[in-house]
Short mmCIF file of C-alpha atoms in Angstrom, two decimals:
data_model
loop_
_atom_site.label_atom_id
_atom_site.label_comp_id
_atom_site.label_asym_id
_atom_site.label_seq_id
_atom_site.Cartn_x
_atom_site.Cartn_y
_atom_site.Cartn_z
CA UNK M 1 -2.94 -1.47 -21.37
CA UNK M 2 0.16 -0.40 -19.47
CA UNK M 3 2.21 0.27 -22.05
CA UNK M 4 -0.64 2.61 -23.48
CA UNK M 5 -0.91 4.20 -19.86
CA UNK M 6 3.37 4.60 -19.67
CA UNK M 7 3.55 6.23 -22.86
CA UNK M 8 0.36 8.02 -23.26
CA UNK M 9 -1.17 8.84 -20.04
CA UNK M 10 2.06 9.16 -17.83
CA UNK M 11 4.58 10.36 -20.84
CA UNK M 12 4.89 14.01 -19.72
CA UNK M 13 3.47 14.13 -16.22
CA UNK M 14 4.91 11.20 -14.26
CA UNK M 15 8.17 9.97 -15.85
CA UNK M 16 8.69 8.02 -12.32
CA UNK M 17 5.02 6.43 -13.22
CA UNK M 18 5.86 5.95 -16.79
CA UNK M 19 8.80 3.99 -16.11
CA UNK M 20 7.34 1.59 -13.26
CA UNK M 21 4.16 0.74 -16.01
CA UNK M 22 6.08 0.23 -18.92
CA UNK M 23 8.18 -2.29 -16.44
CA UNK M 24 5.00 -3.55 -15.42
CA UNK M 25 4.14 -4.21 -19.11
CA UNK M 26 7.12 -5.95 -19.61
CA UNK M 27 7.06 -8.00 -16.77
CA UNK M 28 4.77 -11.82 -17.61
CA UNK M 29 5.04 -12.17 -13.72
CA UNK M 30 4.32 -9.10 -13.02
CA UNK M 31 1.37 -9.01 -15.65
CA UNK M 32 -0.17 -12.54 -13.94
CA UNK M 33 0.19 -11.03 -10.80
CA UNK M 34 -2.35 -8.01 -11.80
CA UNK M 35 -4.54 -10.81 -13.36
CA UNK M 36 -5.24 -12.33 -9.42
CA UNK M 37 -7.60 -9.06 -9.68
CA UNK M 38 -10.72 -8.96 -10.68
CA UNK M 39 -10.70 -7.46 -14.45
CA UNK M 40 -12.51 -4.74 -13.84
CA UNK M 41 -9.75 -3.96 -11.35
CA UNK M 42 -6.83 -4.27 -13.36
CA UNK M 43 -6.56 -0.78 -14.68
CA UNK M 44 -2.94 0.99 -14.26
CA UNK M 45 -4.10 3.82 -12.19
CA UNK M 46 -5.66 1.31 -9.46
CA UNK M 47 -3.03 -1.34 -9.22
CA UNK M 48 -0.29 1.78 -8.99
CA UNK M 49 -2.31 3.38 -6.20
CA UNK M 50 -2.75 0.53 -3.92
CA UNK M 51 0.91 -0.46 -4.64
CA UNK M 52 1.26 3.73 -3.50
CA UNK M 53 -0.54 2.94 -0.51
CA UNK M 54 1.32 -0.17 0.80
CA UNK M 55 4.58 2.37 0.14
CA UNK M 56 2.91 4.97 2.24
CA UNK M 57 1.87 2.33 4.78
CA UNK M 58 5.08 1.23 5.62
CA UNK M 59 5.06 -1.95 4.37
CA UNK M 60 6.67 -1.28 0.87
CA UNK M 61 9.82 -0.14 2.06
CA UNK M 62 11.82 -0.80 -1.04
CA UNK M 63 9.36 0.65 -3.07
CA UNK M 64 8.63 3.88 -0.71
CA UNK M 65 12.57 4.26 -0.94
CA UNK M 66 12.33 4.90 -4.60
CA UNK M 67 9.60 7.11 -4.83
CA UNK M 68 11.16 9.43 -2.83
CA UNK M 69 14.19 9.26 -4.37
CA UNK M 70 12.42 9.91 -7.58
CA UNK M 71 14.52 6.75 -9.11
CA UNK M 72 12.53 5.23 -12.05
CA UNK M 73 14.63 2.13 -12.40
CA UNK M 74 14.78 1.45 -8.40
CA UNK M 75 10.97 1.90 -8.52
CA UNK M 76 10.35 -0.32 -11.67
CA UNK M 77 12.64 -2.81 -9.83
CA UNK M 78 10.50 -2.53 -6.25
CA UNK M 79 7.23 -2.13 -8.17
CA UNK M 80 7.39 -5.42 -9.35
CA UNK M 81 8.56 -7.03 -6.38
CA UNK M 82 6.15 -5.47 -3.77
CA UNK M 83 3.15 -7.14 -6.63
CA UNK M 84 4.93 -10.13 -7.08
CA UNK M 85 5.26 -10.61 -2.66
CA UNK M 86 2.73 -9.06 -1.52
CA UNK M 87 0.08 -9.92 -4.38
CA UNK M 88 -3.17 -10.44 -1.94
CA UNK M 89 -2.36 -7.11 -0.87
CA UNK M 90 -2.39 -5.15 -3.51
CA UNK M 91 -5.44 -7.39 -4.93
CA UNK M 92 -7.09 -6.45 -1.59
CA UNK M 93 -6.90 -2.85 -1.81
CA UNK M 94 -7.48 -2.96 -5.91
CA UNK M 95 -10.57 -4.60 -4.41
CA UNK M 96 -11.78 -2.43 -1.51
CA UNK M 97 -11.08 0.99 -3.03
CA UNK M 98 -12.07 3.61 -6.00
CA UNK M 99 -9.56 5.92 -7.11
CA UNK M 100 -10.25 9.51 -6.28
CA UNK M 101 -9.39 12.60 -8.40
CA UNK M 102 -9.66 15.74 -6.33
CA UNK M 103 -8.86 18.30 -8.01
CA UNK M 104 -9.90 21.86 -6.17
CA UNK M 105 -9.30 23.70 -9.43
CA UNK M 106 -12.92 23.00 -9.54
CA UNK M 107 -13.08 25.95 -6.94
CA UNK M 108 -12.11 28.02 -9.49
CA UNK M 109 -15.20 27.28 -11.52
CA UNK M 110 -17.78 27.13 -8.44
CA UNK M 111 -17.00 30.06 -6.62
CA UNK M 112 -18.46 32.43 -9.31
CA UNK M 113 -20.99 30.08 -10.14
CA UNK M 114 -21.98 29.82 -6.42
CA UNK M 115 -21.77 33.51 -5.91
CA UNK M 116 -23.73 34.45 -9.12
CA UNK M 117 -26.62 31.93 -8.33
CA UNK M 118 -27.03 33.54 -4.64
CA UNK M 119 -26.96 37.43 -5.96
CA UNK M 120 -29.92 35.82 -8.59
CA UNK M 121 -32.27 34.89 -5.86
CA UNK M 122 -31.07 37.52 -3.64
CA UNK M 123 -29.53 35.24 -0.98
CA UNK M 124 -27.30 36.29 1.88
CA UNK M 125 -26.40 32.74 2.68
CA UNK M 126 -26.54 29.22 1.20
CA UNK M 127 -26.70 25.74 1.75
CA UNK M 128 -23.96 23.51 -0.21
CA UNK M 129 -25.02 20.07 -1.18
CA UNK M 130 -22.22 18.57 -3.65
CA UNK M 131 -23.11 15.27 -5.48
CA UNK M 132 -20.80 12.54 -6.30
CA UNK M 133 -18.36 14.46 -3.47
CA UNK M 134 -15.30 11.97 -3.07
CA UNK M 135 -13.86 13.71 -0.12
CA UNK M 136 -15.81 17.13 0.20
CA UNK M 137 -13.13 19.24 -0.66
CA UNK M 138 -15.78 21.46 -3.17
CA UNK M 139 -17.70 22.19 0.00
CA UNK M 140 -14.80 24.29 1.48
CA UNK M 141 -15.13 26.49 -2.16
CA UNK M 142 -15.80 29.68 0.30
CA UNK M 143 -12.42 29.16 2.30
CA UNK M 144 -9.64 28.65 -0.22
CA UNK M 145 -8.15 31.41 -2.34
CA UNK M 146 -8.18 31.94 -6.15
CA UNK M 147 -6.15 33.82 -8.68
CA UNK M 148 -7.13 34.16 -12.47
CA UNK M 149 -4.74 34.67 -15.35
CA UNK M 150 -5.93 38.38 -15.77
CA UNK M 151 -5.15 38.95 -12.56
CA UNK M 152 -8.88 38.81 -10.40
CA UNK M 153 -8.63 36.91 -7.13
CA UNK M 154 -11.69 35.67 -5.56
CA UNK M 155 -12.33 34.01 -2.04
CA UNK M 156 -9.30 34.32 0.60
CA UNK M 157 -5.96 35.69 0.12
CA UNK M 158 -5.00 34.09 3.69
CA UNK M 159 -5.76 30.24 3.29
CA UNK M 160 -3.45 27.44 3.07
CA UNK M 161 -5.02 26.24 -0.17
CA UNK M 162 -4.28 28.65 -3.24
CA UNK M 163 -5.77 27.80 -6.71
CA UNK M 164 -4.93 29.26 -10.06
CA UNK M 165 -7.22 29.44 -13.31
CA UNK M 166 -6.59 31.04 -16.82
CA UNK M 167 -9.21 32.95 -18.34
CA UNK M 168 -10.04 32.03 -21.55
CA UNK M 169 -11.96 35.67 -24.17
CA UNK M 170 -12.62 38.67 -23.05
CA UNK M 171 -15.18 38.70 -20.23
CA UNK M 172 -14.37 38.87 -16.96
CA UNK M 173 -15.44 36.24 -14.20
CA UNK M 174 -17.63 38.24 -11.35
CA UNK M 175 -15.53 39.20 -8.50
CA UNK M 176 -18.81 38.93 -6.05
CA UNK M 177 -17.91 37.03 -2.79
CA UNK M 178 -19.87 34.12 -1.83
CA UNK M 179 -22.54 34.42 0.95
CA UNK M 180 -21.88 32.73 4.05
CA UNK M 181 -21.99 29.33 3.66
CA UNK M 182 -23.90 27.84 7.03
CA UNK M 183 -24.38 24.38 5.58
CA UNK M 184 -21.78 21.67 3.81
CA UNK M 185 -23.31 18.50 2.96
CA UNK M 186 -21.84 16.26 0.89
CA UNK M 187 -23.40 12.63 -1.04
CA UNK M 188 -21.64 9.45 -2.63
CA UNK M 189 -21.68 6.14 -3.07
CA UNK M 190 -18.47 6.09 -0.72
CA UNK M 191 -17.49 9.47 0.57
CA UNK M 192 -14.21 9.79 1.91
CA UNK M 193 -13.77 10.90 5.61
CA UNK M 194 -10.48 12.93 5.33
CA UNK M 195 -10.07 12.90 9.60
CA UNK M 196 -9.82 9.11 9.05
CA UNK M 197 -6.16 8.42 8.61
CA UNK M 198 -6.77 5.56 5.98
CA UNK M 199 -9.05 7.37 3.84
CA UNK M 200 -6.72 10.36 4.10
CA UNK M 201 -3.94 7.59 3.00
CA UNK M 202 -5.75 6.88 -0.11
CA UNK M 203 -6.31 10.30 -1.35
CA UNK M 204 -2.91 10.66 -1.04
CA UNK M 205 -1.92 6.97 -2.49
CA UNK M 206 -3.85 8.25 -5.91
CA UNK M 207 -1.77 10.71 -6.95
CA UNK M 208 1.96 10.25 -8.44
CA UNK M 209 4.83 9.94 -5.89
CA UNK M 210 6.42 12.85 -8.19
CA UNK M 211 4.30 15.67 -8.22
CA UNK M 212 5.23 17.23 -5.25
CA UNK M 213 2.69 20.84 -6.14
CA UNK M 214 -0.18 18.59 -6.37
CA UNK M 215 0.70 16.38 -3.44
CA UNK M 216 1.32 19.44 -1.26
CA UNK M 217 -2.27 21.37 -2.23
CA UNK M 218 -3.98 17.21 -1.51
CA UNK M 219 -2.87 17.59 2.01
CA UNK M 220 -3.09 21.46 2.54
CA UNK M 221 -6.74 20.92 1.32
CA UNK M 222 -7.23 17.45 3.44
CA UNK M 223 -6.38 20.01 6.58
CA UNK M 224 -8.72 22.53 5.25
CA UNK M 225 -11.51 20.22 5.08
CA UNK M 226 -10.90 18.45 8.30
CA UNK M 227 -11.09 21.72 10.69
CA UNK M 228 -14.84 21.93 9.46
CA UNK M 229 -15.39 18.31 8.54
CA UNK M 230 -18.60 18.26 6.34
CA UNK M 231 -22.04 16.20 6.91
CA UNK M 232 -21.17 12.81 4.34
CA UNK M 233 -24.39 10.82 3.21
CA UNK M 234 -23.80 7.72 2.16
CA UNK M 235 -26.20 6.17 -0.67
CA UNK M 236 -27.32 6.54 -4.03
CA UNK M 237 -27.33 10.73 -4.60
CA UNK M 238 -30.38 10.44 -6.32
CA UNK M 239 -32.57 8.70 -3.29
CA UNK M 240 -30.49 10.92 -0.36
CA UNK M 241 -31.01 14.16 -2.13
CA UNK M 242 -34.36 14.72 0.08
CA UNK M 243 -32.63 13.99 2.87
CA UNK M 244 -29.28 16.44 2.15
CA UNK M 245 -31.63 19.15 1.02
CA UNK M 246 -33.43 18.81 4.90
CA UNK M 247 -30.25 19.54 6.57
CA UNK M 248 -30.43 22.81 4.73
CA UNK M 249 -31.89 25.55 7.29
CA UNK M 250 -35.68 26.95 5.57
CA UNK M 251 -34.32 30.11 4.91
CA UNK M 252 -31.09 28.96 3.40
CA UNK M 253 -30.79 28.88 -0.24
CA UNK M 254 -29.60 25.29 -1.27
CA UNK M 255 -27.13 25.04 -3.88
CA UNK M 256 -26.34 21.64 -5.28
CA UNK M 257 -23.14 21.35 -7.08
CA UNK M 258 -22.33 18.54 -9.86
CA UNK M 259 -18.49 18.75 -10.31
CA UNK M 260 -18.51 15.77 -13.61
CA UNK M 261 -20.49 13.46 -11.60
CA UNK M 262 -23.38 12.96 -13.63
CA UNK M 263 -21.55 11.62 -16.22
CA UNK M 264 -21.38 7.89 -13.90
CA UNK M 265 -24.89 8.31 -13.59
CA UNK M 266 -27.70 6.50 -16.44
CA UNK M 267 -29.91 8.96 -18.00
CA UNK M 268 -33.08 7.90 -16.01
CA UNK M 269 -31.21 8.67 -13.03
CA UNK M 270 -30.04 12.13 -14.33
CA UNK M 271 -33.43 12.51 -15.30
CA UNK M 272 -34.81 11.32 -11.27
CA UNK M 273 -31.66 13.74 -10.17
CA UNK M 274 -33.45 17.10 -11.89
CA UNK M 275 -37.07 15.49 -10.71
CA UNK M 276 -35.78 15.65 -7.12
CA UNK M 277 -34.52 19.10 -7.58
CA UNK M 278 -38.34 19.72 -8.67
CA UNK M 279 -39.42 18.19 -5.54
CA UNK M 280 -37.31 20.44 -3.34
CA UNK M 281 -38.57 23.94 -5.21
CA UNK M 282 -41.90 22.89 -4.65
CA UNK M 283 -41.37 25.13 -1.13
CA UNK M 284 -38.07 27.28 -1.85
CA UNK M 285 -35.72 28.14 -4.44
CA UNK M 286 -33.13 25.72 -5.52
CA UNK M 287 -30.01 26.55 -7.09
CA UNK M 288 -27.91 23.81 -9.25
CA UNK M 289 -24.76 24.40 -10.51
CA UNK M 290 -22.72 22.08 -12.52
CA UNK M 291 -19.85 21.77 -14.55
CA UNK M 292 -20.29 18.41 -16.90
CA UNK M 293 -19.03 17.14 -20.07
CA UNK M 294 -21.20 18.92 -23.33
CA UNK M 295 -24.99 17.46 -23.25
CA UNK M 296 -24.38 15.34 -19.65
CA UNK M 297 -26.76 17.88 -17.33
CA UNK M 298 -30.49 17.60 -18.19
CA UNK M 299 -31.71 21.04 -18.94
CA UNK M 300 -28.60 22.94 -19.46
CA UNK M 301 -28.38 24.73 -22.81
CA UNK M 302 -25.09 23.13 -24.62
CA UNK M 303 -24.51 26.27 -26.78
CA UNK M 304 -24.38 24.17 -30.06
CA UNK M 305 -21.09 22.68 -28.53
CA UNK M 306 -20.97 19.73 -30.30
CA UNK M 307 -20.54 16.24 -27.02
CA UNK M 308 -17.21 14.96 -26.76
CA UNK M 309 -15.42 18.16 -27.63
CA UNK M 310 -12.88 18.87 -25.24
CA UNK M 311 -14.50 21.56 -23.09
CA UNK M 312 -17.12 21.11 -19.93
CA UNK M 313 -20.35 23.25 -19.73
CA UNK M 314 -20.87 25.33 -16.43
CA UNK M 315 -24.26 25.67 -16.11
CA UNK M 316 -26.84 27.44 -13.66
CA UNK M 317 -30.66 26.01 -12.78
CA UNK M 318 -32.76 28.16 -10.34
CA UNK M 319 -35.78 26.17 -9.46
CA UNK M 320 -38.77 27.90 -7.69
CA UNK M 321 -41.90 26.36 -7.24
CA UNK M 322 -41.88 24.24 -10.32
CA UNK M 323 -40.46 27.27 -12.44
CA UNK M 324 -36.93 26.27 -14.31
CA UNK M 325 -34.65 28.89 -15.14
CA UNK M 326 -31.58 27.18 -17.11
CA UNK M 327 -28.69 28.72 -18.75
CA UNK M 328 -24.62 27.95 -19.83
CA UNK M 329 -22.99 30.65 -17.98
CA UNK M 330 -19.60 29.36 -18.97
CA UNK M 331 -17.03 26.70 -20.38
CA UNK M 332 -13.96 25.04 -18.54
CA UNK M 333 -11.11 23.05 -19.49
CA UNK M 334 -9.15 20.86 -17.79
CA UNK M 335 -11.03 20.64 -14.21
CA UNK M 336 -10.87 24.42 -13.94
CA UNK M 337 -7.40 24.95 -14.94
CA UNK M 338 -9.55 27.15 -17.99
CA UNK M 339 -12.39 29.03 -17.96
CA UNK M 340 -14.58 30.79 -20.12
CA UNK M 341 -17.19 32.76 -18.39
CA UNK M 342 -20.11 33.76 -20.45
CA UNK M 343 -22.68 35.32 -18.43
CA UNK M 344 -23.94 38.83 -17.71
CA UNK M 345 -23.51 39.99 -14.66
#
């Protein structure tokens, strides 16, 4: 498993990464050491995080050396050291923690989406509700900028977090702002609090030591996010739906945003998810957008896409009073880094 991860999923993007799992692969003390975690905790990109974390800590300082040297061999060298010393510890927080992937290309694919769903119902503000949100950083969509391959820029031209997305065929995305945005609420399992200094650790701990550009937008968006810290609900997204859409003023529109969340979820409770966003229209219109893997969202057309092909839907459900209004306004690649919109406008 780590020498699949060295040369197939860090071959190309983390040669500092690359080198410190194919060391670990190589490494039967290393390799027993992992095994004091429980299997399901095993995987490369946890045990390389919480070693990331220790070395961000302070109490790795062989291994933070390294990293910021951007020295493989030093790193394979300390990598296995730091496991094979301070083993509980890394088992520990393997244990306690989820890695988090938050990437705000996403923005790129929400803002229009957002935007387009308010100008439908004829809303001059909205609500945002974003399921599965690790640490909120969708619900700050409104605040960062964005600039598209064909040269349309959306949001603001002024913020510290600056996103980029290629356009994929000929149609434009809508360059209609987004409403003001009086409401962030965000639900998980485990949100992370970014104004809590180990949380904000971890965000950071799950990302390469060398790649500086993403590094750099992680914090400039943790700082983003923590002048306007958002509502968190903790629970199962399905049962604290009701209560996220309440903290949505009357005469807000509520948008819910699935950013490839409902893939961890079982169909019945994809199926419950929609049923609650029923239950909410029955006295207002709902809006649900969602970019998910091809056939994950209940209800969205998949355009004959055929599941498992590469590409994400985006997709667009007004809700009003038991009425469902469904339709693929767009594909993405990559988290955002593509997009295909598809919509008229």
């Amino acid at each position: 498993m780590y020498r699949r991860f060295a040369e197939v999923d860090a071959a190309g993007t983390s040669p500092l990464y690359e080198r410190v799992a194919l060391a670990l692969s190589e490494s039967e003390e290393a390799l027993r050491a992992i095994e004091a975690a429980p299997a399901r905790k095993r995987h490369p990109t946890v045990i390389l995080a919480a070693l990331h974390d220790l070395a961000l800590a302070g109490r790795a300082r062989a291994l933070a050396a390294a990293y910021a040297a951007a020295d493989g061999d030093a790193a394979a060298g300390a990598a296995i050291d730091t496991l094979l010393h301070m083993t509980d510890s890394v088992v520990a927080i393997a244990v306690r923690r989820r890695t988090r992937t938050n990437e705000t290309r996403r923005c790129a694919v929400l803002y229009p989406a957002v935007a387009e769903a308010a100008r439908r119902v004829g809303a001059d503000a909205v609500g945002l509700i974003d399921v599965g949100c690790s640490a909120g950083l969708n619900l700050h969509v409104d605040r960062v900028g964005i600039t598209y391959s064909n040269g349309q820029s959306l949001g603001d031209p002024s913020s510290p977090v600056q996103l980029t997305s290629s356009v994929v065929g000929d149609r434009a995305v809508p360059t209609r702002a987004m409403p003001e945005v009086v409401a962030r609420v965000g639900v998980g399992l485990d949100p992370v609090d970014v104004t809590d200094a180990d949380e904000a650790r971890w965000l950071r701990a799950c990302l390469p030591p060398d790649q500086p550009e993403r590094i750099a937008r992680l914090q400039a968006e943790m700082a983003l996010a923590a002048t306007a810290p958002p509502l968190l609900l903790h629970g199962d997204a399905v049962e604290v739906l009701a209560d996220a859409f309440a903290r949505v003023p009357a005469d807000v529109l509520p948008v819910v945003t699935t950013t490839w969340a409902l893939s961890q979820f079982p169909l019945e409770s994809r199926l419950r998810f929609l049923h609650r966003l029923d239950e909410a229209a029955a006295g207002r219109a709902v809006a649900w957008v969602s970019a998910e893997g091809v056939g994950v969202a209940p209800s969205i057309p998949t355009l004959g896409d055929r599941r498992a092909s590469g590409h994400s839907i985006i997709g667009l459900a007004l809700l009003d009073r038991s009425a469902l209004r469904a339709e693929a306004i767009g594909r993405c690649w990559s988290r955002g880094r593509l997009l295909a919109w598809l919509a008229d406008s």
